[in-house]
Tab-separated table of C-alpha atoms in Angstrom:
chain	number	residue	atom	x	y	z
A	1	UNK	CA	-6.621	-35.831	-1.708
A	2	UNK	CA	-7.826	-39.036	-0.076
A	3	UNK	CA	-6.279	-42.299	-0.727
A	4	UNK	CA	-7.442	-45.802	0.277
A	5	UNK	CA	-4.943	-48.541	0.572
A	6	UNK	CA	-6.308	-52.224	0.735
A	7	UNK	CA	-4.359	-55.181	1.872
A	8	UNK	CA	-7.058	-57.786	0.556
A	9	UNK	CA	-7.711	-61.394	2.375
A	10	UNK	CA	-10.730	-63.388	2.712
A	11	UNK	CA	-10.206	-63.840	6.705
A	12	UNK	CA	-8.673	-60.437	7.001
A	13	UNK	CA	-8.614	-57.341	4.616
A	14	UNK	CA	-6.495	-54.285	5.876
A	15	UNK	CA	-7.509	-51.086	5.153
A	16	UNK	CA	-5.986	-47.813	5.357
A	17	UNK	CA	-6.834	-44.269	4.650
A	18	UNK	CA	-4.329	-41.336	4.408
A	19	UNK	CA	-5.101	-37.675	3.354
A	20	UNK	CA	-2.467	-35.797	1.487
A	21	UNK	CA	-2.221	-32.225	1.574
A	22	UNK	CA	0.476	-29.860	0.307
A	23	UNK	CA	2.981	-32.540	0.475
A	24	UNK	CA	1.965	-33.647	4.140
A	25	UNK	CA	0.365	-37.152	4.779
A	26	UNK	CA	-1.698	-38.077	7.594
A	27	UNK	CA	-3.630	-41.183	8.740
A	28	UNK	CA	-7.353	-40.896	8.729
A	29	UNK	CA	-8.260	-44.468	9.745
A	30	UNK	CA	-7.129	-47.787	9.567
A	31	UNK	CA	-8.330	-51.319	10.636
A	32	UNK	CA	-9.413	-54.670	9.327
A	33	UNK	CA	-12.345	-56.526	8.054
A	34	UNK	CA	-12.613	-59.945	9.620
A	35	UNK	CA	-14.988	-62.785	8.287
A	36	UNK	CA	-15.767	-65.917	10.057
A	37	UNK	CA	-13.982	-68.954	8.275
A	38	UNK	CA	-16.918	-71.105	9.436
A	39	UNK	CA	-19.161	-69.153	7.067
A	40	UNK	CA	-19.884	-70.003	3.547
A	41	UNK	CA	-17.375	-68.286	1.125
A	42	UNK	CA	-20.438	-66.359	-0.676
A	43	UNK	CA	-21.470	-64.987	2.720
A	44	UNK	CA	-17.937	-63.983	3.705
A	45	UNK	CA	-17.573	-62.053	0.233
A	46	UNK	CA	-20.934	-60.466	0.611
A	47	UNK	CA	-19.731	-59.440	4.180
A	48	UNK	CA	-16.571	-58.100	3.020
A	49	UNK	CA	-18.545	-56.151	0.285
A	50	UNK	CA	-20.823	-54.437	2.606
A	51	UNK	CA	-18.109	-53.516	5.117
A	52	UNK	CA	-16.137	-52.163	1.928
A	53	UNK	CA	-19.154	-50.206	0.749
A	54	UNK	CA	-19.530	-48.676	4.158
A	55	UNK	CA	-16.113	-47.417	4.342
A	56	UNK	CA	-16.054	-45.829	0.825
A	57	UNK	CA	-19.472	-44.103	1.370
A	58	UNK	CA	-18.058	-42.727	4.710
A	59	UNK	CA	-15.182	-40.991	3.133
A	60	UNK	CA	-14.773	-39.204	-0.230
A	61	UNK	CA	-12.049	-41.298	-1.776
A	62	UNK	CA	-10.095	-39.833	-4.552
A	63	UNK	CA	-7.814	-42.761	-5.239
A	64	UNK	CA	-7.546	-46.381	-3.900
A	65	UNK	CA	-4.479	-48.749	-4.190
A	66	UNK	CA	-4.415	-52.616	-3.664
A	67	UNK	CA	-1.402	-55.027	-3.006
A	68	UNK	CA	-1.508	-57.404	-5.833
A	69	UNK	CA	-2.039	-61.305	-5.441
A	70	UNK	CA	1.170	-62.996	-4.741
A	71	UNK	CA	0.377	-66.581	-6.105
A	72	UNK	CA	2.763	-68.937	-3.737
A	73	UNK	CA	2.769	-72.564	-3.171
A	74	UNK	CA	-0.402	-72.193	-1.318
A	75	UNK	CA	-3.013	-72.296	-3.787
A	76	UNK	CA	-6.112	-72.133	-1.506
A	77	UNK	CA	-4.560	-69.129	-0.030
A	78	UNK	CA	-3.817	-67.404	-3.324
A	79	UNK	CA	-7.555	-68.248	-4.287
A	80	UNK	CA	-8.758	-66.623	-1.200
A	81	UNK	CA	-6.733	-63.278	-1.800
A	82	UNK	CA	-7.732	-63.322	-5.560
A	83	UNK	CA	-11.577	-63.570	-4.413
A	84	UNK	CA	-11.057	-60.757	-1.613
A	85	UNK	CA	-9.319	-58.650	-4.477
A	86	UNK	CA	-12.003	-59.222	-6.929
A	87	UNK	CA	-14.643	-57.949	-4.240
A	88	UNK	CA	-12.538	-54.935	-3.483
A	89	UNK	CA	-12.218	-53.944	-7.221
A	90	UNK	CA	-15.589	-54.260	-7.791
A	91	UNK	CA	-16.764	-51.826	-4.937
A	92	UNK	CA	-14.050	-49.420	-6.071
A	93	UNK	CA	-15.029	-49.787	-9.986
A	94	UNK	CA	-18.844	-49.225	-8.921
A	95	UNK	CA	-17.889	-45.896	-7.357
A	96	UNK	CA	-15.472	-44.969	-10.059
A	97	UNK	CA	-12.581	-44.919	-8.072
A	98	UNK	CA	-9.311	-44.987	-9.619
A	99	UNK	CA	-7.370	-47.897	-8.565
A	100	UNK	CA	-3.580	-48.876	-8.788
A	101	UNK	CA	-2.054	-52.289	-7.766
A	102	UNK	CA	1.349	-52.448	-6.278
A	103	UNK	CA	3.446	-55.439	-5.643
A	104	UNK	CA	4.707	-55.940	-1.909
A	105	UNK	CA	8.309	-55.142	-3.032
A	106	UNK	CA	7.045	-52.062	-4.612
A	107	UNK	CA	5.254	-50.821	-1.476
A	108	UNK	CA	8.461	-51.805	0.595
A	109	UNK	CA	10.833	-50.114	-1.571
A	110	UNK	CA	8.564	-47.057	-1.707
A	111	UNK	CA	8.413	-46.418	2.216
A	112	UNK	CA	11.776	-48.413	3.228
A	113	UNK	CA	13.990	-47.711	0.493
A	114	UNK	CA	14.251	-51.558	-0.414
A	115	UNK	CA	11.936	-54.424	-1.397
A	116	UNK	CA	13.420	-56.839	1.472
A	117	UNK	CA	11.942	-55.002	4.516
A	118	UNK	CA	10.302	-56.929	7.063
A	119	UNK	CA	6.882	-56.482	8.664
A	120	UNK	CA	8.330	-54.739	11.833
A	121	UNK	CA	10.710	-52.571	9.614
A	122	UNK	CA	7.428	-51.627	7.711
A	123	UNK	CA	5.370	-50.810	10.862
A	124	UNK	CA	7.998	-48.395	12.063
A	125	UNK	CA	8.296	-46.675	8.646
A	126	UNK	CA	4.451	-45.905	8.643
A	127	UNK	CA	4.683	-44.815	12.093
A	128	UNK	CA	7.458	-42.511	11.701
A	129	UNK	CA	6.361	-41.291	8.325
A	130	UNK	CA	2.601	-40.648	9.562
A	131	UNK	CA	3.758	-39.585	12.956
A	132	UNK	CA	1.633	-41.990	14.805
A	133	UNK	CA	2.272	-42.258	18.677
A	134	UNK	CA	2.309	-45.992	18.396
A	135	UNK	CA	3.181	-49.102	15.839
A	136	UNK	CA	0.173	-49.242	13.496
A	137	UNK	CA	-1.651	-52.572	14.386
A	138	UNK	CA	-2.831	-55.009	13.454
A	139	UNK	CA	-0.273	-55.863	10.737
A	140	UNK	CA	-2.644	-56.086	7.858
A	141	UNK	CA	-3.972	-52.269	8.916
A	142	UNK	CA	-0.200	-51.316	9.040
A	143	UNK	CA	0.347	-52.784	5.439
A	144	UNK	CA	-2.954	-50.910	4.052
A	145	UNK	CA	-1.400	-47.671	5.251
A	146	UNK	CA	1.754	-48.482	3.492
A	147	UNK	CA	-0.039	-49.283	0.386
A	148	UNK	CA	-1.889	-46.131	0.738
A	149	UNK	CA	1.353	-44.123	1.219
A	150	UNK	CA	3.170	-45.649	-1.685
A	151	UNK	CA	0.420	-44.696	-4.085
A	152	UNK	CA	0.270	-41.174	-2.618
A	153	UNK	CA	3.826	-40.771	-3.361
A	154	UNK	CA	3.586	-42.312	-6.464
A	155	UNK	CA	0.709	-39.880	-7.534
A	156	UNK	CA	2.904	-36.896	-6.261
A	157	UNK	CA	6.069	-37.940	-8.270
A	158	UNK	CA	3.895	-38.523	-11.529
A	159	UNK	CA	2.335	-35.085	-10.863
A	160	UNK	CA	6.056	-33.499	-10.458
A	161	UNK	CA	7.330	-35.123	-13.625
A	162	UNK	CA	4.237	-33.909	-15.708
A	163	UNK	CA	4.809	-30.308	-14.377
A	164	UNK	CA	8.290	-30.490	-15.372
A	165	UNK	CA	7.702	-31.425	-19.025
């Protein structure tokens, strides 16, 4: 099963694809999509859509997960993340790919065991659990891999519960 994780952002959107098979998880690809802040927002969103469509079309994705928008004091930043999230949801929805959203603390708790893990702890957990030779970089790509891993674990747990019934 292929699970895509997305860490949405207007300037930088992280993506990470993991494959799970018989309880083993491996990283397939990870990276970031960057847009130019000098471009108009509509053009940046169109670029994000085009790149996400290319990614989704390249792999046979079974499930996807996004980090939910955290609305903090900076409303402009939150608006940018909301816009990028909307584009990602639209691309995945058009392909009928099931999407689940997770809060940052849910992702951290799933991988590190507690919701207060910092970025470097998360990168080390992703590296360790996926047997990567180096820390995954940039941080947005590592976050996206963590989101995909969180969802893959959740799916496995839900299936185990269903089988036990």
